[in-house]
Short mmCIF file of C-alpha atoms and ligand atoms in Angstrom, two decimals:
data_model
loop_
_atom_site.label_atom_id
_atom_site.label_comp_id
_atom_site.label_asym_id
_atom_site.label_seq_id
_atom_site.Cartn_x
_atom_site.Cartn_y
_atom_site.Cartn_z
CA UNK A 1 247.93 -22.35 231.40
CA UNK A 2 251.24 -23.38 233.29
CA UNK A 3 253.40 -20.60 235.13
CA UNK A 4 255.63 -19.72 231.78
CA UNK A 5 252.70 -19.33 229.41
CA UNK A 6 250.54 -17.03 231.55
CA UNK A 7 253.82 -15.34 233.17
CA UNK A 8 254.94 -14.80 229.01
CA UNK A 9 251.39 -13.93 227.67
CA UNK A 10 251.32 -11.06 230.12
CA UNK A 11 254.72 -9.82 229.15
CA UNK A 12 254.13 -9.72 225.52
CA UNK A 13 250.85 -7.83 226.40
CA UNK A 14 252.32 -5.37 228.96
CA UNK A 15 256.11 -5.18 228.28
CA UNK A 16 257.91 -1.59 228.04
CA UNK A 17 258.88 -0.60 224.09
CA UNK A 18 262.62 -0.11 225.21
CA UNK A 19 264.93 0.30 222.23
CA UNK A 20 267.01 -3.33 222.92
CA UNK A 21 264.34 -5.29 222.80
CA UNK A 22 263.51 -4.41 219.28
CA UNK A 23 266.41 -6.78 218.46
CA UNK A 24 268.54 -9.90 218.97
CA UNK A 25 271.61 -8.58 217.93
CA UNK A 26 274.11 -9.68 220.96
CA UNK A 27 275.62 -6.46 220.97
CA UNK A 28 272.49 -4.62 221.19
CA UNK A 29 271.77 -6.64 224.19
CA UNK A 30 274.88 -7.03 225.74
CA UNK A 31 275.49 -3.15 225.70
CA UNK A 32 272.18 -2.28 227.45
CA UNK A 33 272.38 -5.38 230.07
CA UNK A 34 275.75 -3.64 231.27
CA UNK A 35 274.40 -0.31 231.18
CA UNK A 36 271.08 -0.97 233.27
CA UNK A 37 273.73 -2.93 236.31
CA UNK A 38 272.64 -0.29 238.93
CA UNK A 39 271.19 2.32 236.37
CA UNK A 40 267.37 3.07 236.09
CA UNK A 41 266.44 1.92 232.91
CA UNK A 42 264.88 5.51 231.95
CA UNK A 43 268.43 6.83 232.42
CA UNK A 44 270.36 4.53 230.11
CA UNK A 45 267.70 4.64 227.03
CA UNK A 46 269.32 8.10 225.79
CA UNK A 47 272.59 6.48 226.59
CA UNK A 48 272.41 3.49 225.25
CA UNK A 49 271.01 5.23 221.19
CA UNK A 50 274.00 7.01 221.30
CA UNK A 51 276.48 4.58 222.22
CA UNK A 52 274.77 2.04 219.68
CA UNK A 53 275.09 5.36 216.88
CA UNK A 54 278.73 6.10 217.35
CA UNK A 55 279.92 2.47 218.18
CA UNK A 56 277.52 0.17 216.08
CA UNK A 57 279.52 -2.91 216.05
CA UNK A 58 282.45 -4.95 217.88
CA UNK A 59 285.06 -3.84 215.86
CA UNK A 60 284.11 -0.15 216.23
CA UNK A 61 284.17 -0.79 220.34
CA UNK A 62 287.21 -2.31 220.04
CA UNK A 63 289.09 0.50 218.46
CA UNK A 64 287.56 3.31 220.25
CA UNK A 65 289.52 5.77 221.91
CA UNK A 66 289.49 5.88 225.98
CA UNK A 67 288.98 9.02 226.24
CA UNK A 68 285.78 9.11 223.69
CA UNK A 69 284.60 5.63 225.58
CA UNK A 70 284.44 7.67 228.95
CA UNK A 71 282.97 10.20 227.54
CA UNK A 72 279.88 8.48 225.75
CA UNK A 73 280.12 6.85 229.24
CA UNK A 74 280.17 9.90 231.53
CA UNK A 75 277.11 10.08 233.90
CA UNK A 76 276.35 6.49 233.75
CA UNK A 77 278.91 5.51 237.17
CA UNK A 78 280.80 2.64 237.38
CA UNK A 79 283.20 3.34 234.46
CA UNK A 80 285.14 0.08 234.86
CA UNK A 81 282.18 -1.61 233.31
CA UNK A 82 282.78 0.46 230.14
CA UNK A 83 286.41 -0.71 229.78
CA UNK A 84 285.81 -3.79 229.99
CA UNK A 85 283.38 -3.62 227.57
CA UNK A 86 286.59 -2.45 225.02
CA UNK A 87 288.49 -5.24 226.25
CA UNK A 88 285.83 -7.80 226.01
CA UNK A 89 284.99 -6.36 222.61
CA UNK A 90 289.31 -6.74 221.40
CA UNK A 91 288.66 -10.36 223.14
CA UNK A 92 285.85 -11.37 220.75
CA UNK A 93 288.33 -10.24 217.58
CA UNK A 94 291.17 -11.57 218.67
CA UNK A 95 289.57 -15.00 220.56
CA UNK A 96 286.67 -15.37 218.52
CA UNK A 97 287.97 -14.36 214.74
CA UNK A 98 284.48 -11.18 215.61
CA UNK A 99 282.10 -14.24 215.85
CA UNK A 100 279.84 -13.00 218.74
CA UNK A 101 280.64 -15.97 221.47
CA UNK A 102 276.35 -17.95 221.88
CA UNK A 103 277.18 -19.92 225.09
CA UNK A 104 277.01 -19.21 228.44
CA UNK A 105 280.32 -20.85 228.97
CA UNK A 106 282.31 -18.64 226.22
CA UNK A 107 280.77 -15.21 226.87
CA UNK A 108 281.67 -16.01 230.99
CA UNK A 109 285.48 -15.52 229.43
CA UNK A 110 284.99 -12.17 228.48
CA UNK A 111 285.54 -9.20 230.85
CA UNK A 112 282.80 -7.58 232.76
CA UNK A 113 280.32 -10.63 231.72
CA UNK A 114 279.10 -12.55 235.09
CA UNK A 115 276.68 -15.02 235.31
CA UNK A 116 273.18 -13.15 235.35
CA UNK A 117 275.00 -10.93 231.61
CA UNK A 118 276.23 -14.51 229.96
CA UNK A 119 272.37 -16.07 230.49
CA UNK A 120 270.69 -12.62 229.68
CA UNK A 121 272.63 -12.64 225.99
CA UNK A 122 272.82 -16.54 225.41
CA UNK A 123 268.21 -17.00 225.92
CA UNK A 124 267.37 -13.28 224.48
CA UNK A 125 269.86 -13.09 221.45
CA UNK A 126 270.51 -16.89 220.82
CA UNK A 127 267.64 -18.64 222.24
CA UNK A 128 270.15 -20.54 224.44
CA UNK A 129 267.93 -22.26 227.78
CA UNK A 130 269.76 -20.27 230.34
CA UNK A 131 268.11 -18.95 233.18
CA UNK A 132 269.16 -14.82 233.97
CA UNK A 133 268.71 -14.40 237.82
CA UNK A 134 269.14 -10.98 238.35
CA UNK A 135 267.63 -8.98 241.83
CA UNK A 136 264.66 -8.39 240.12
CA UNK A 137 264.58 -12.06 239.33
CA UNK A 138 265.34 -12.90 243.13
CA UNK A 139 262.96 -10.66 244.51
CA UNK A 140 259.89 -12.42 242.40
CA UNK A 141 261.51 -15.86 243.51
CA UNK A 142 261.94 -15.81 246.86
CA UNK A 143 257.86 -14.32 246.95
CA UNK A 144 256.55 -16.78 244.44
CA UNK A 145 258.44 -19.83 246.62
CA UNK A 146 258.25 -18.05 250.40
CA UNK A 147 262.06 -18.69 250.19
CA UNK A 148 263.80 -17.25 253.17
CA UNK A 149 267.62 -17.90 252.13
CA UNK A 150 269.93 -15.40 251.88
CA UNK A 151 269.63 -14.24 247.85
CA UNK A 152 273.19 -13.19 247.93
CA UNK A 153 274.55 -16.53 248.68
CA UNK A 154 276.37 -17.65 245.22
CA UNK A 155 275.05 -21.33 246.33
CA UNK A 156 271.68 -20.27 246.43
CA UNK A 157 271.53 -18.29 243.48
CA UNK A 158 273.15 -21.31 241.29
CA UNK A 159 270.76 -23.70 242.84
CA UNK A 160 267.40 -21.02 241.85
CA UNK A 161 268.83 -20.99 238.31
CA UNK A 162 268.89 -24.30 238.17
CA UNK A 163 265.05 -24.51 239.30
CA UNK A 164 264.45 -21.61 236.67
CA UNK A 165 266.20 -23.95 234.25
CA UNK A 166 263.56 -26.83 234.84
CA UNK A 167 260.95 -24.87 234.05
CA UNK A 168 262.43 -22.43 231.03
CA UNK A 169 260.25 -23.32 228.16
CA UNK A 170 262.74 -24.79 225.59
CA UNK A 171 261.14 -22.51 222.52
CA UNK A 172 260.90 -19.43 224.25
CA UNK A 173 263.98 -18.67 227.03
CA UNK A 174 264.69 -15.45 226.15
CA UNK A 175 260.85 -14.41 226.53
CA UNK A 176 260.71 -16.01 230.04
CA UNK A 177 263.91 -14.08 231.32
CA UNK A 178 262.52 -10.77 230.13
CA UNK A 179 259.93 -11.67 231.54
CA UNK A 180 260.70 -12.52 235.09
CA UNK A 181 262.29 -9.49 234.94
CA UNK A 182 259.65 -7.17 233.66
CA UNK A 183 257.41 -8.85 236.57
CA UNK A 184 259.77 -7.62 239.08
CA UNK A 185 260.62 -4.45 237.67
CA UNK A 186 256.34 -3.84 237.23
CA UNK A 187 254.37 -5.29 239.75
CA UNK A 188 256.38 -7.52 242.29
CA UNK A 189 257.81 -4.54 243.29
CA UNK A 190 260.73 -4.11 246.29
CA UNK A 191 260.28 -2.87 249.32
CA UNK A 192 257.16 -4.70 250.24
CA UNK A 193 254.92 -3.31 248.03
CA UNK A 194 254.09 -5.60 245.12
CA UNK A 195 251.09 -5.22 243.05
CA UNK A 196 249.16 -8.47 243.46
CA UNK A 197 246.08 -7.82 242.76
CA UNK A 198 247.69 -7.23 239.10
CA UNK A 199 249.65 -9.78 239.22
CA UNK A 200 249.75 -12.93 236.04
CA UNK A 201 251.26 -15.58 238.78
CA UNK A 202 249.34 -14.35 241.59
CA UNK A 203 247.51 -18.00 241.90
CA UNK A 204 251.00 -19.90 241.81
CA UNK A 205 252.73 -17.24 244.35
CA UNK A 206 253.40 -18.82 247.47
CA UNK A 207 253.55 -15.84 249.72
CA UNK A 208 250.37 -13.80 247.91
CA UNK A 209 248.40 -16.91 248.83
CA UNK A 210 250.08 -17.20 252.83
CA UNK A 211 249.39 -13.40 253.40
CA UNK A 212 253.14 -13.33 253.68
CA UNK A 213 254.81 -10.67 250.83
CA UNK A 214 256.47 -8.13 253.53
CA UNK A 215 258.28 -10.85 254.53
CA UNK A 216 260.14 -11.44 251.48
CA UNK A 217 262.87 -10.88 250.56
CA UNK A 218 263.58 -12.16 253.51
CA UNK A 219 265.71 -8.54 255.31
CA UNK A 220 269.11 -8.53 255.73
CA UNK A 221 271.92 -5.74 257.41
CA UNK A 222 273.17 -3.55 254.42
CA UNK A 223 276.91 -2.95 255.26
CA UNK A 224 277.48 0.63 256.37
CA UNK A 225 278.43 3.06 253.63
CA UNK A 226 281.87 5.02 254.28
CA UNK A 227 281.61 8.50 255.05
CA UNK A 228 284.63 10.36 252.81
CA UNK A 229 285.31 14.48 254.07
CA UNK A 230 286.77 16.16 250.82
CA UNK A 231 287.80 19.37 250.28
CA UNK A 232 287.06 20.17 246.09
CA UNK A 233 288.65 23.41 244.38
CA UNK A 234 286.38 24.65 241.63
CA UNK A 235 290.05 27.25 240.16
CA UNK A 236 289.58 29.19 237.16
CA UNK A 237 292.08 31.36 234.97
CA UNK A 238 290.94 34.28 233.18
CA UNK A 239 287.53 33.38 233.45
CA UNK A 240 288.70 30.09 231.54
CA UNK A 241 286.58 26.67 232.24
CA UNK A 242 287.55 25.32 235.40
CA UNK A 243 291.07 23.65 236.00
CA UNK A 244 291.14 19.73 236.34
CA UNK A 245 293.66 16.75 236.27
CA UNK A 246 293.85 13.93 235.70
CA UNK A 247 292.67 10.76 237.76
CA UNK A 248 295.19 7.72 238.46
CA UNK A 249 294.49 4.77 236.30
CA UNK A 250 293.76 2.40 238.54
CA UNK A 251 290.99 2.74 241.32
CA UNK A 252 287.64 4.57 241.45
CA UNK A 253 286.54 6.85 238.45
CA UNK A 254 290.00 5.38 237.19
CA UNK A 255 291.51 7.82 233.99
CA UNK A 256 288.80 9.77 234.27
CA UNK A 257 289.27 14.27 234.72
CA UNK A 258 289.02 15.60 238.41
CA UNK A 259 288.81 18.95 240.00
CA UNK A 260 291.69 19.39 241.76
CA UNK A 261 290.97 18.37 246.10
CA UNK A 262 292.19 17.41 249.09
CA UNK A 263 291.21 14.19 251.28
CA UNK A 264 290.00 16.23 253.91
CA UNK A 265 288.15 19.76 255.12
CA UNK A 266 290.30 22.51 255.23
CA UNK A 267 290.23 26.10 256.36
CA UNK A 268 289.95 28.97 254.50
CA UNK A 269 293.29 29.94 255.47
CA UNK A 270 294.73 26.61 254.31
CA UNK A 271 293.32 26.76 250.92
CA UNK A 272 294.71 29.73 250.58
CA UNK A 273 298.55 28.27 251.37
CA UNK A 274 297.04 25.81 248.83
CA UNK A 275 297.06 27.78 245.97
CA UNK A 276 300.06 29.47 246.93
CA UNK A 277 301.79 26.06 246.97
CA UNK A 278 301.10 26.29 243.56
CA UNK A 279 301.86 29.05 242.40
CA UNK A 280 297.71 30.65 242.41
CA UNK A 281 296.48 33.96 243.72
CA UNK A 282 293.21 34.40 244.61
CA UNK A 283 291.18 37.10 242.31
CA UNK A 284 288.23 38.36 243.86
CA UNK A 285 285.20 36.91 245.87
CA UNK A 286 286.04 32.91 247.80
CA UNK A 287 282.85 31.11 247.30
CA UNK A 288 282.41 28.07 249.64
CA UNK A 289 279.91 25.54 249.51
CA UNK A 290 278.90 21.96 250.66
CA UNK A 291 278.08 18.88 248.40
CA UNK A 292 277.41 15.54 248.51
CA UNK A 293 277.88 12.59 246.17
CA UNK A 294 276.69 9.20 247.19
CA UNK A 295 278.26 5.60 245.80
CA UNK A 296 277.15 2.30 246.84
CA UNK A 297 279.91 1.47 249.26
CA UNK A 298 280.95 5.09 250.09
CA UNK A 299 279.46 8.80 250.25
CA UNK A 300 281.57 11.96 249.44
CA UNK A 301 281.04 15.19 251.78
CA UNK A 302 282.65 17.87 249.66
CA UNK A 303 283.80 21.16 251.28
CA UNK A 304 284.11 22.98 247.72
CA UNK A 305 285.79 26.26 247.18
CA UNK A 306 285.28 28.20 243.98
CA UNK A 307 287.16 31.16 242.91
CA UNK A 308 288.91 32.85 240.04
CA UNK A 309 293.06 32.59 240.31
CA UNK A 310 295.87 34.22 238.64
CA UNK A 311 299.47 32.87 238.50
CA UNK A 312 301.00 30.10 236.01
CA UNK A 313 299.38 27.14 235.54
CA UNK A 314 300.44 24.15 237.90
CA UNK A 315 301.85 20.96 235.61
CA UNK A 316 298.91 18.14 234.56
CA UNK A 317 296.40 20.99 234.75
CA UNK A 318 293.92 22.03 232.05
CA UNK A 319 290.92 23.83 231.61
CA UNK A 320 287.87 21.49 231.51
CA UNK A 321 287.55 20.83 227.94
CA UNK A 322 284.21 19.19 226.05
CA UNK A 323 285.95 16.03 225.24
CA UNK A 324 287.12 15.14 229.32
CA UNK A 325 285.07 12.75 230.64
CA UNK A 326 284.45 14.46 234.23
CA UNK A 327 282.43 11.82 236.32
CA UNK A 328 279.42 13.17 238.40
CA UNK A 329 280.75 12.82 241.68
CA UNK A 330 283.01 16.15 240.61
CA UNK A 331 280.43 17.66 238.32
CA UNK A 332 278.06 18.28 240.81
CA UNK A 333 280.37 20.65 242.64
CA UNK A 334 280.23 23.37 240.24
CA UNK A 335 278.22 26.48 241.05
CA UNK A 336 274.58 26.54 240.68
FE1 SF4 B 401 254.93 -10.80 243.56
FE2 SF4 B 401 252.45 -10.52 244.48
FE3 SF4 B 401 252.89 -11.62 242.09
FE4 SF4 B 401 253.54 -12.92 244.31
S1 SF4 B 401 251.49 -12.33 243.64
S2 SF4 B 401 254.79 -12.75 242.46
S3 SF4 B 401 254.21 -11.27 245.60
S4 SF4 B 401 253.32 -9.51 242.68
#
């Protein structure tokens, strides 16, 4: 057997039952491929069933309401991928007369679609030969071929799809993507701990055979993540749900519902001049607390103070209400 039949047979014998790949709808797929960028797949399954319930279709993405898209979006991070997926979704109606775009080329037009998302729809829902090189997809590469390049080059990447592309069986592309990716996901595992000895392309894997698998992915420096120092205020009225306001539009957790903070620590004594600023008292007991939320390029340490207030409620303010999306970065700072 060559490397795609024995690297397929293995899938189709081993592969997790996840919910999107009991179909070839392109929507199906192209909703979970943007929902597992940076998301453990046992995370989005729950998310993705009831995204697919309340939004089945195109036209029924492409009409939703912000607020409601946040919302079935809320926990998942990285909330610019779910507008685009509105905006790609008014793009196929209004660019595509609703047709679901098949080629790589047209579904790269869309927003929030980059290469690895176009080839990942085009093989699995439309049997297009289009290599998906994902990290997974890297990782298993750069093992298989002892290839010490650096994986995030856009050069090097183009020129492993192309390789990929060589050897794609024609009938079958979709099944070889999923594939490649299931192997990496299963058994070539990352950090240097792949299961060989389980392994379906262990006899055509260059670095299993050379005694050479910690070396690849070949390391490289991860840039330093900034440290942010907030200061969080967790303010309720009346024993109402917490006060929050909105986010800017633009930016991180763009549109989405905040508590109300500061860009820095403060003092007791300043948070109290705080709330006096506008127009809060204080009613009983200051509770004040530490918490940390980590992103990939920066990491929030949250001074959080939580207390009942009295007074008249400052402008853009408004008790946390079911239906504001509140990202986790702020949800995380309410009392345990
Ligand atoms: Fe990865 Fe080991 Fe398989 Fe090579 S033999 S592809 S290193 S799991």
């Amino acid at each position: 057997m060559c490397f795609a039949e024995k690297l397929i047979s293995w899938y189709q014998a081993n592969r997790r039952d996840l919910p999107w790949r009991r179909t070839s709808d392109p929507y199906h797929i192209w909703i979970s491929e943007i929902m597992l960028q940076q998301t453990r797949v046992s995370a989005v399954v729950p998310y993705y069933l009831r995204f697919i319930r309340r939004l089945p279709d195109v036209p029924a993405l492409a009409a939703v309401k912000d607020d409601e898209l946040r919302k079935l979006w809320e926990g998942l991070g990285y909330y610019s991928r779910a507008s685009n997926l509105k905006r790609a979704a008014c793009c196929i109606l209004s660019e595509f007369s609703g047709v679901f775009p098949s080629s790589e080329q047209d579904l790269l037009t869309l927003p929030g679609i980059g290469p690895y998302t176009a080839a990942a729809i085009a093989s699995i829902a439309f049997g297009r030969p289009a290599a998906a090189v994902d990290g997974n997809v890297l990782r298993v590469w750069s093992r298989l071929r002892e290839d010490a390049r650096d994986l995030t080059s856009a050069s090097v990447r183009k020129e492993i799809k192309k390789t990929l592309e060589s050897i794609l069986p024609a009938d079958n592309p979709g099944e070889f993507n999923s594939a490649m990716m299931e192997l990496g996901a299963l058994v070539c595992l990352p950090n240097g701990a792949p299961v060989c000895a389980s392994c379906p392309v262990a006899s055509f894997c260059g670095a299993c055979g050379a005694g050479t698998v910690s070396c690849f992915p070949s390391p490289r420096q991860k840039p330093e993540r900034r440290v942010i120092d907030k200061t969080v205020f967790i303010l309720r009225m009346q024993n109402e749900a917490p006060l929050v306001c909105r986010r800017e539009e633009k930016g991180l957790l763009g549109g989405l519902w905040q508590f109300p903070d500061l860009p820095s620590h403060i003092s007791e004594f300043e948070f109290l001049s705080y709330l006096s600023s506008h127009g809060l008292r204080p009613e009983g007991e200051i509770l004040q607390y530490a918490k940390k939320h980590i992103f990939t390029h920066q990491e929030w340490n949250m001074r959080v103070y939580c207390v009942s207030v009295s007074g008249s409620l400052p402008e853009g303010w408004f008790p946390l209400a079911e239906e504001m999306p509140l990202p986790t970065a702020y949800r995380t700072c309410l009392p345990e």
